CSV table of C-alpha atoms and ligand atoms in Angstrom, one decimal:
chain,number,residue,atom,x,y,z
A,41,UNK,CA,97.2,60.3,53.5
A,42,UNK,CA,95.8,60.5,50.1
A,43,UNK,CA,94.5,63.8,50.5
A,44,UNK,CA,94.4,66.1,47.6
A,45,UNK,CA,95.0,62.7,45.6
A,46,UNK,CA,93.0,61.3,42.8
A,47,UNK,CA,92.0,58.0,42.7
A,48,UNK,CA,93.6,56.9,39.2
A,49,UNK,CA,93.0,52.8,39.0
A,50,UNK,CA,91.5,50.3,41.1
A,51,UNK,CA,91.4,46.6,41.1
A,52,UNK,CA,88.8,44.7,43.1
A,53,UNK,CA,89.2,41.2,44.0
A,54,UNK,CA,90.8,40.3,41.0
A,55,UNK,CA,90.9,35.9,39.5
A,56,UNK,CA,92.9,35.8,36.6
A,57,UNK,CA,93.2,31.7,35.8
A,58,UNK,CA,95.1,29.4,33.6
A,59,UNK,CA,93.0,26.1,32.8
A,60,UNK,CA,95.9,23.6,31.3
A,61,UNK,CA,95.5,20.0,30.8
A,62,UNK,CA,97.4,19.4,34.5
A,63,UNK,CA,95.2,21.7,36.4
A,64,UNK,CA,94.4,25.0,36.8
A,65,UNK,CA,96.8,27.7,37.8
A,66,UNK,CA,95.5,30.3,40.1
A,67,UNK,CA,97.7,33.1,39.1
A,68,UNK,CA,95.5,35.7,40.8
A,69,UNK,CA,93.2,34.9,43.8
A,70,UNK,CA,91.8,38.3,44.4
A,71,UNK,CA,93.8,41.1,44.4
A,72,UNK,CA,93.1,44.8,45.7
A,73,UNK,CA,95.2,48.0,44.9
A,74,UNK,CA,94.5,51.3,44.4
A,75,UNK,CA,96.3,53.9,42.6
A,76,UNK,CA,96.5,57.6,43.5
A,77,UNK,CA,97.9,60.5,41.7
A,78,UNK,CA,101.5,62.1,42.6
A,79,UNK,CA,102.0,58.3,44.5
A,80,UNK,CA,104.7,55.1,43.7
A,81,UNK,CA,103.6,51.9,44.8
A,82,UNK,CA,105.6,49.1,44.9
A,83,UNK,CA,104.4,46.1,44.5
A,84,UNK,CA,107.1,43.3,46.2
A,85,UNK,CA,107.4,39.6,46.4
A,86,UNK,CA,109.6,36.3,45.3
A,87,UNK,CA,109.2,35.6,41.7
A,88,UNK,CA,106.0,33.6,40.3
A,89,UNK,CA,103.8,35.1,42.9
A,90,UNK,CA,101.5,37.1,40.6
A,91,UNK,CA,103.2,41.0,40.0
A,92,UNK,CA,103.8,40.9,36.1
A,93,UNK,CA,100.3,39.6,36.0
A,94,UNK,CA,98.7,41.9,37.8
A,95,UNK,CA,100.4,44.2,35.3
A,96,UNK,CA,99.6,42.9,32.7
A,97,UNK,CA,95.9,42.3,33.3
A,98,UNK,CA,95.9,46.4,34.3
A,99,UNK,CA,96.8,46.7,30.1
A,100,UNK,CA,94.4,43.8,29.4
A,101,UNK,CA,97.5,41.8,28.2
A,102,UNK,CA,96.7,38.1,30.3
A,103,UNK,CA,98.0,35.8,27.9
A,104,UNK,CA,95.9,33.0,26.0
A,105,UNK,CA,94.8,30.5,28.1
A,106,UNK,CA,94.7,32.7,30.9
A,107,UNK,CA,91.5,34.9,32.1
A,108,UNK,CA,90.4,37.3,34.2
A,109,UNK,CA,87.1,35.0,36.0
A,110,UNK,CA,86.3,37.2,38.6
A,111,UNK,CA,86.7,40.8,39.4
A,112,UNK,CA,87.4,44.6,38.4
A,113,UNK,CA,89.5,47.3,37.1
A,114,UNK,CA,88.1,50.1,36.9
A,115,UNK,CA,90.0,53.5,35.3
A,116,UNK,CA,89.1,56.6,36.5
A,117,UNK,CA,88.0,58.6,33.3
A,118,UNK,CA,87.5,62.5,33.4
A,119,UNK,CA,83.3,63.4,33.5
A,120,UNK,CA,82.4,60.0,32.8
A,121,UNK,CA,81.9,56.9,34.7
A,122,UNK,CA,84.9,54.8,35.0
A,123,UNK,CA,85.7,52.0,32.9
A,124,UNK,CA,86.1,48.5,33.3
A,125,UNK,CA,89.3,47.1,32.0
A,126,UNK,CA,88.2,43.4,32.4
A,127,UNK,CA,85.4,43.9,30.0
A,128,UNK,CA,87.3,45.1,26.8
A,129,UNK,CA,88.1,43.3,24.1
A,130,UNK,CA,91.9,42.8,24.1
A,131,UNK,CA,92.5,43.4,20.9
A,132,UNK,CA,90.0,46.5,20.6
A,133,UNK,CA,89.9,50.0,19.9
A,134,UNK,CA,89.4,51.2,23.7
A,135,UNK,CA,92.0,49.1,25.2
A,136,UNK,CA,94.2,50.1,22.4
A,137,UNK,CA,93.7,53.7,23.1
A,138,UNK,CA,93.9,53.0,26.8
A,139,UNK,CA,97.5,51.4,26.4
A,140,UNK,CA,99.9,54.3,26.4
A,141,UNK,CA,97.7,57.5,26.6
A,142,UNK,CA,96.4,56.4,30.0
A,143,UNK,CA,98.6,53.2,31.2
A,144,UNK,CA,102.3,52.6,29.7
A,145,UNK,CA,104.6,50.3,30.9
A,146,UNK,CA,108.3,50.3,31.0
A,147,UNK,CA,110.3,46.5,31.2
A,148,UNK,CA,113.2,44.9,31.8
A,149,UNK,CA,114.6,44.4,28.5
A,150,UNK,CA,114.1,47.6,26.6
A,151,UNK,CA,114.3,45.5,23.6
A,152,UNK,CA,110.9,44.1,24.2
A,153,UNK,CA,109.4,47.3,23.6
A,154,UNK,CA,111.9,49.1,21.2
A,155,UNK,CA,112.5,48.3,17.2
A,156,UNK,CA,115.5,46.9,16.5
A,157,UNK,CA,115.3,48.1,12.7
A,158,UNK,CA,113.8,51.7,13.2
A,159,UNK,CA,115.7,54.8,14.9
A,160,UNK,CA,114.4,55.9,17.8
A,161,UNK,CA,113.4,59.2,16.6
A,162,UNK,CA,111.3,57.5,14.2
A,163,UNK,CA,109.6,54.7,17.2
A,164,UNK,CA,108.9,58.2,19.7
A,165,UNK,CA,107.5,60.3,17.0
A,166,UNK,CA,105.3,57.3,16.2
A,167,UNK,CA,103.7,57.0,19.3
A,168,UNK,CA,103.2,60.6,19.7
A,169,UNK,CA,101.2,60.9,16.4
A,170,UNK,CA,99.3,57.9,16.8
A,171,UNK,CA,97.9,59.4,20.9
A,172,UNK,CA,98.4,62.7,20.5
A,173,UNK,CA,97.1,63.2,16.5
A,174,UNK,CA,100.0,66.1,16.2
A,175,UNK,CA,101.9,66.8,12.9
A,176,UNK,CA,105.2,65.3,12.1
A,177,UNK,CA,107.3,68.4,12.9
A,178,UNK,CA,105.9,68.7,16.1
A,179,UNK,CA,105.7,65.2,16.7
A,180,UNK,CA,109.8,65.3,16.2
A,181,UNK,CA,110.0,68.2,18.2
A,182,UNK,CA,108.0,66.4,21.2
A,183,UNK,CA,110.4,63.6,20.7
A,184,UNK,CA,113.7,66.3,21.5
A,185,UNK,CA,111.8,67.7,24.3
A,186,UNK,CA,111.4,64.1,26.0
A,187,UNK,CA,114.9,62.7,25.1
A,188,UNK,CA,116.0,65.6,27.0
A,189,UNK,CA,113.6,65.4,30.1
A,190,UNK,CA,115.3,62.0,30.4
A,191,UNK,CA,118.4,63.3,30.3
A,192,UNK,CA,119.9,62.3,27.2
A,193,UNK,CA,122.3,63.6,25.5
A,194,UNK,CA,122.8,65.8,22.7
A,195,UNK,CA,118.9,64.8,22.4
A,196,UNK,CA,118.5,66.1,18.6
A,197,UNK,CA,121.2,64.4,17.1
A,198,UNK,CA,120.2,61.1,18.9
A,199,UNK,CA,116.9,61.0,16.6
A,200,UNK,CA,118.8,59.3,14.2
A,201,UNK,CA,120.1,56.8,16.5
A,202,UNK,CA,119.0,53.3,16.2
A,203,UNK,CA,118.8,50.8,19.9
A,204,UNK,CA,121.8,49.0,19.3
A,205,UNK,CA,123.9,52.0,19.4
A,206,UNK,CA,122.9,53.2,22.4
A,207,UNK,CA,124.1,52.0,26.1
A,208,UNK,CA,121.9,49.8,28.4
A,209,UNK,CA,121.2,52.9,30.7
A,210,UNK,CA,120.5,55.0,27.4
A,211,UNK,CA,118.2,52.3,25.8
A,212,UNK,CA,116.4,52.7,29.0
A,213,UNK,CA,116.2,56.3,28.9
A,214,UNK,CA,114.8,55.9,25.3
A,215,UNK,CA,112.1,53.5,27.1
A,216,UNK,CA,111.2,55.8,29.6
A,217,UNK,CA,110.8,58.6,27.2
A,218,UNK,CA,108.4,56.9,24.9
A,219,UNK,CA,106.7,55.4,27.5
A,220,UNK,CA,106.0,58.7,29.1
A,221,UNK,CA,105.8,60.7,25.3
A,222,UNK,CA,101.4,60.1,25.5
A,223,UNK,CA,101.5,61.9,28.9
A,224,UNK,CA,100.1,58.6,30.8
A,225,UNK,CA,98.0,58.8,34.2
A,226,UNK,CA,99.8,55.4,35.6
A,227,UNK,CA,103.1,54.3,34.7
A,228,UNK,CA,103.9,50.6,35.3
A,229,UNK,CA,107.8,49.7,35.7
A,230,UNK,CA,108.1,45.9,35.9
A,231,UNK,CA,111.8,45.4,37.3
A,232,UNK,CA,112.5,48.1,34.7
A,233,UNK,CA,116.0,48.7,35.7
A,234,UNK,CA,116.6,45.3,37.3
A,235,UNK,CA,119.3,44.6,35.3
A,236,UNK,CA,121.2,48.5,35.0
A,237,UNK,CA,123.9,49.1,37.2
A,238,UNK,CA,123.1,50.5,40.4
A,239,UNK,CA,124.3,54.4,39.6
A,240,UNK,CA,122.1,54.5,36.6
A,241,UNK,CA,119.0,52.5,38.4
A,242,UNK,CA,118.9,55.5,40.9
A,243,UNK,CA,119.3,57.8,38.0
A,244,UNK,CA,116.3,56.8,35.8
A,245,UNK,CA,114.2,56.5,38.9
A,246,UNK,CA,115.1,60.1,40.8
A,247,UNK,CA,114.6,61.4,36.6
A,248,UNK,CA,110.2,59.1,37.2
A,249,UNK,CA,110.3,60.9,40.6
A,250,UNK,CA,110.5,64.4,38.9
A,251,UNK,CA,108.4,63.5,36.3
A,252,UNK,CA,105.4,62.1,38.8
A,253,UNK,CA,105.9,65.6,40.7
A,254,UNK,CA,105.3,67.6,37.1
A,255,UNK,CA,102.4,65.9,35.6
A,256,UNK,CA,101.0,64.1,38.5
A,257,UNK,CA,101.4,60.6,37.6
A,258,UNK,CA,100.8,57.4,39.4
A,259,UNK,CA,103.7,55.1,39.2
A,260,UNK,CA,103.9,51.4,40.2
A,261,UNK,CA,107.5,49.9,40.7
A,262,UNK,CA,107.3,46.3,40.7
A,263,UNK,CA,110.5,44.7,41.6
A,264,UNK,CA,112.1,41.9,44.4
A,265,UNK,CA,114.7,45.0,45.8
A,266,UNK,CA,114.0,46.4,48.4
A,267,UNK,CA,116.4,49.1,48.2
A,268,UNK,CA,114.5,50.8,44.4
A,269,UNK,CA,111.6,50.3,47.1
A,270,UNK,CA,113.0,52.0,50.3
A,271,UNK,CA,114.3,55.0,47.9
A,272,UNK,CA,111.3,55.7,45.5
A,273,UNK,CA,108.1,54.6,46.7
A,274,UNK,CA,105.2,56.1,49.3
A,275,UNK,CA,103.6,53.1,49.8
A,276,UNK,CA,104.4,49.5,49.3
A,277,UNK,CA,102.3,46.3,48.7
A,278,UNK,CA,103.3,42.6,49.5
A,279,UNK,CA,102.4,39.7,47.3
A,280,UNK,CA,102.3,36.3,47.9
A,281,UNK,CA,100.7,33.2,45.5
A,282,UNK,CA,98.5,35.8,44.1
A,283,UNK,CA,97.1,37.8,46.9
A,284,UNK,CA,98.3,41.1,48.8
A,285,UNK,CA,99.1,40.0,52.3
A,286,UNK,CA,100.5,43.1,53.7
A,287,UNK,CA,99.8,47.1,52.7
A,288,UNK,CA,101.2,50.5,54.2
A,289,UNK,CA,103.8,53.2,53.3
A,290,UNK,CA,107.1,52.4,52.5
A,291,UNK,CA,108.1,53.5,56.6
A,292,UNK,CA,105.9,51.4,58.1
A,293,UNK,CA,106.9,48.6,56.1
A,294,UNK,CA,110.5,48.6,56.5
A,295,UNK,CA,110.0,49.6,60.5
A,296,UNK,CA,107.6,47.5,61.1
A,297,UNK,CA,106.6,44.6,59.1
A,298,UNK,CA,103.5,42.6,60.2
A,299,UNK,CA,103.0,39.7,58.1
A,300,UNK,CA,105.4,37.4,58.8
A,301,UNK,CA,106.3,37.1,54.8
A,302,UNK,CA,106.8,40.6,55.1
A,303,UNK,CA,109.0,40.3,57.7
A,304,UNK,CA,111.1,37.4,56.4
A,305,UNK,CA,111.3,39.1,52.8
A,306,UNK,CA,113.2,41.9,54.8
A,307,UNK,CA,115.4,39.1,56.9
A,308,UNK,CA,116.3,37.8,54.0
A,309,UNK,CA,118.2,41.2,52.6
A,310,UNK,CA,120.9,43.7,53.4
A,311,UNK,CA,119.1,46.6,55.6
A,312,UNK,CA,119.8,48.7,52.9
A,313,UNK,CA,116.6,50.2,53.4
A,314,UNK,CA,116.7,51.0,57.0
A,315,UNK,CA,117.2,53.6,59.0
A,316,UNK,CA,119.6,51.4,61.3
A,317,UNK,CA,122.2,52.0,58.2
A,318,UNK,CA,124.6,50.2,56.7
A,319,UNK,CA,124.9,46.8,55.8
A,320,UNK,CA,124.6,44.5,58.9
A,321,UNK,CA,127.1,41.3,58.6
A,322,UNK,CA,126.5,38.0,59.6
A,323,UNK,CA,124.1,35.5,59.4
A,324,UNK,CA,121.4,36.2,56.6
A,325,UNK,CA,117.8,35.1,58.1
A,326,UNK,CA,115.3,33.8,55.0
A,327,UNK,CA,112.2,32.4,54.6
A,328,UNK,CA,112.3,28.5,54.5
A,329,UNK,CA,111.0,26.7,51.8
A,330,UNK,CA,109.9,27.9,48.0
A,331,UNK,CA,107.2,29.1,46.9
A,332,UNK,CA,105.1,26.3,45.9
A,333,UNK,CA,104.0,24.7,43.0
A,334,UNK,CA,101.3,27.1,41.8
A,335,UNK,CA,99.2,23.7,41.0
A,336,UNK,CA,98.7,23.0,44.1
A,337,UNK,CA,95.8,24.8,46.1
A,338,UNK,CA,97.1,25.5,49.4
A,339,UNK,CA,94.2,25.8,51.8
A,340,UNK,CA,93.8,28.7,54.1
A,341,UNK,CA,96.5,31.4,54.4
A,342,UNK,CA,98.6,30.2,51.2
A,343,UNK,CA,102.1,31.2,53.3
A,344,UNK,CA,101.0,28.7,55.9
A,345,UNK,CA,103.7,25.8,54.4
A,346,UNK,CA,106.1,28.1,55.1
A,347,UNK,CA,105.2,30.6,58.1
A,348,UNK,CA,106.9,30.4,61.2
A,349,UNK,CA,104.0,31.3,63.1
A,350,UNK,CA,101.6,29.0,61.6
A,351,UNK,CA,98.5,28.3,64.0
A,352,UNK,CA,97.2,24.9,63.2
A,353,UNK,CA,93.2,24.5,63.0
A,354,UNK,CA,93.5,28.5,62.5
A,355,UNK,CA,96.0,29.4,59.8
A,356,UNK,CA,95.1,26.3,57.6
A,357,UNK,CA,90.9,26.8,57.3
A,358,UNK,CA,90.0,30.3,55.3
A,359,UNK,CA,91.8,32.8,53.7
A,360,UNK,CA,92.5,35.5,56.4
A,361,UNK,CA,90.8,38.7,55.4
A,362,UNK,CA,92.6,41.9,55.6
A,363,UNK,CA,92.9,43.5,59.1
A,364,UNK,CA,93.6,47.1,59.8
A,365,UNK,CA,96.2,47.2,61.9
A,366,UNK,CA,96.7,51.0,61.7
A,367,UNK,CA,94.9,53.5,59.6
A,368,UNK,CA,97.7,53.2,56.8
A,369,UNK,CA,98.1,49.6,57.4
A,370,UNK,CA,96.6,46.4,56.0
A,371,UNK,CA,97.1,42.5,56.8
A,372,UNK,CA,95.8,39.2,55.9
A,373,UNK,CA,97.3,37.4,58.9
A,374,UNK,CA,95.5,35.5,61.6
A,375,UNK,CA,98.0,37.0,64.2
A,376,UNK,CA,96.2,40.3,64.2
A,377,UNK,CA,92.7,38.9,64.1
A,378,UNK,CA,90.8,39.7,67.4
A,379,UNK,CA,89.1,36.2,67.3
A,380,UNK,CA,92.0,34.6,67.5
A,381,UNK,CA,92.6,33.6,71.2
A,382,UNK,CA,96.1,35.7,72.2
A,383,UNK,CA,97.2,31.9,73.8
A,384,UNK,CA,96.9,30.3,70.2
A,385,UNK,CA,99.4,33.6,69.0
A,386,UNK,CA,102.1,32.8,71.8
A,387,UNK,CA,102.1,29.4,71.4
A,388,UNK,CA,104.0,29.6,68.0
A,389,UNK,CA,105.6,32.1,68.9
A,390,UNK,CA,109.0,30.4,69.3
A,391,UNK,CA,109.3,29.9,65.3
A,392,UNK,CA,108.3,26.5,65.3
A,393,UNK,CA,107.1,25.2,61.9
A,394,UNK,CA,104.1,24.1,60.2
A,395,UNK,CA,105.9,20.8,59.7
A,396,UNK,CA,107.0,19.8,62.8
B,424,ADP,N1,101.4,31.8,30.3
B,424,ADP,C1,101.2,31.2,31.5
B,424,ADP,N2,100.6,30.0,31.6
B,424,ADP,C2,100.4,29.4,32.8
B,424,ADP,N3,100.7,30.0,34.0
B,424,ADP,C3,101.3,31.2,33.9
B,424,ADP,C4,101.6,31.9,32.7
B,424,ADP,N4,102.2,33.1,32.9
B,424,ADP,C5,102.3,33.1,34.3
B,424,ADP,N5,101.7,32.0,34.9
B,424,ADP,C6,101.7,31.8,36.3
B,424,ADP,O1,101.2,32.9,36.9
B,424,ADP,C7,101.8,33.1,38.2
B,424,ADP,C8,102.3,34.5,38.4
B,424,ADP,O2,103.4,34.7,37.5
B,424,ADP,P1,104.0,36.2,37.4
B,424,ADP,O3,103.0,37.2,37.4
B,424,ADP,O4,104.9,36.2,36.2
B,424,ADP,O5,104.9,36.3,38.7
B,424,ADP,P2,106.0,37.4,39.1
B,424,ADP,O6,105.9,38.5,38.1
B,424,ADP,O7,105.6,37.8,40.5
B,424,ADP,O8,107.3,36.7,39.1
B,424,ADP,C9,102.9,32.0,38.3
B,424,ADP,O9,102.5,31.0,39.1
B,424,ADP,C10,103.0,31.5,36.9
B,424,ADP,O10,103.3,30.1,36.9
B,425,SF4,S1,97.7,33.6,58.9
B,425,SF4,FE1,98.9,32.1,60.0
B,425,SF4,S2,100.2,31.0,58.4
B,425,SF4,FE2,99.4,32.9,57.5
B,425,SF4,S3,101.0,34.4,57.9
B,425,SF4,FE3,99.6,34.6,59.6
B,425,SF4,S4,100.4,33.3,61.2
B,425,SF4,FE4,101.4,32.7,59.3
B,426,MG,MG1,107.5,39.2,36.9
């Protein structure tokens, strides 16, 4: 499937930990992705399992006392080996340079990443000069040229501009066009347009769909709807308490969910995404439980407190590895392991719980 692709980022088996004086939080317990060119991944799963820090650690950005204590991510680099994002400084030259020419991010609150007291001619012509070393005048007329690829208006005059004058779709736009004025390989949208209204959320991602098709790119959506999922990406991956449990394309993930947190993070939502259409009414099916206190270390599969399908003895020993299930499809669950007896799969098959 990833033919005529490029291989863009990977991340091997990646520990990022937080030692605090209660314990230490595992925020990452070895995670795996891999980015292609022309692709959108989305990376899915209930809040405080682990997707802004997997972001973040992609920019070298894992806050103080958190680190990265086991392994990789390595960026592809044109004729030269690739480069191991882990091992920079975070305050350095190369990870500066990295951030934005290679890797931007987009967030939630464009105010986290726009001045409030500069115009945003002023904040795009910035970052052009400092990646792309260009003049002022054709810094400034880069900037017009990218206000208008993301479809704002009357781009020239809106130079002057300053945030707060702008819209909450526009500030966006203003986002996306800075974050995408140093031509970057991987764009990283954490819940970028979470909080627009649905119209202009499909809007701003149909306008990173074109974009990806022109220059290539390698997007990562991370968000908790489904339905920016089912409509921009290719291939989708499921986190839970730090891991990926579940990998495939978008289809295969929406028609047939395998890890049973997969399949009750699509109970627990409107079918928006599926090709059954429509919104189905009635009685909403979710996961029981929370996801739990990331102090604790759960033992085993870390969604066994909460699985319906939980095989005691099994489920509760070593971390599944992840089983091909397909070609295109990956999953750490015991219930597609061939050394797991097929009686020990039926038994729990009813949907009785861990805690019974
Ligand atoms: N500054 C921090 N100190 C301690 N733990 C943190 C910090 N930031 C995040 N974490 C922990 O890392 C885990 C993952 O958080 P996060 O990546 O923000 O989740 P998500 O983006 O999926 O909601 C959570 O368990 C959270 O408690
Ligand atoms: S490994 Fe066991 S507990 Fe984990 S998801 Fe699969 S069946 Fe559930
Ligand atoms: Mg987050």
């Amino acid at each position: 499937m990833h033919h005529g692709q490029n291989k863009i980022l990977q991340i091997k088996n990646l520990h990022v930990e937080f030692p605090l004086k209660e314990g230490t939080v595992r925020a990452l317990q070895g995670v795996d992705l891999t980015f292609f060119s022309r692709e959108t991944l989305g990376l899915v799963g209930e809040s405080g399992c682990g997707k802004s820090m997997t972001a973040r650690a992609m920019l070298g950005l894992v806050p103080e006392p958190g680190e990265v204590t086991q392994g990789e991510i390595l960026l592809a680099r044109k004729d030269q080996d690739p480069i191991d994002i882990t091992k920079l400084h975070p305050d350095g030259e190369v990870i500066r340079n990295i951030r934005g020419a290679d890797i931007a991010m987009i967030f939630q609150e464009p105010m986290t990443s726009l001045s409030p007291v500069h115009t945003i001619g002023n904040q795009i012509m910035e970052a052009i000069i400092l990646h792309q070393k260009t003049s002022k005048e054709r810094a400034a007329e880069l900037a017009v040229e990218m206000l208008q690829a993301v479809g704002l208006p009357d781009a020239s005059r809106q130079l002057s501009t300053y945030p707060f004058e702008l819209s909450g779709g526009m500030r966006q736009r203003v986002m996306v066009a800075m974050a995408l004025s140093c031509d970057p390989k991987l764009l990283i949208a954490d819940e970028a347009t979470t909080a627009l209204d649905v119209t202009i959320q499909a809007q701003i991602l149909n306008l990173l769909k074109d974009i990806q098709e022109e220059r290539d790119m390698s997007i990562m959506v991370v968000t908790h709807n489904l339905g920016v999922v089912a409509a921009v990406t290719h291939r989708v991956a499921v986190m839970y308490l730090g891991r990926i449990v579940e990998e495939a394309p978008v289809e295969m993930i929406f028609e047939q969910p395998k890890h049973p947190y997969t399949q009750g993070l699509l109970a627990s939502v409107p079918k928006v995404g599926s090709k059954v259409g429509g919104r189905q009414a009635g009685r909403l099916q979710t996961i029981s439980g929370d996801v739990p206190d990331p102090l604790l270390q759960v033992s085993g599969c870390t969604f066994h407190l909460r699985c319906p399908r939980f095989m005691r003895g099994i489920c509760d020993r070593e971390v599944p590895p992840f089983i091909e299930t397909s070609e295109d499809q990956q999953v750490r669950c015991y219930l597609y392991s061939e050394d797991v007896p097929e009686a020990e799969k039926a038994q729990t098959a009813g949907g009785e719980g861990p805690r019974g």
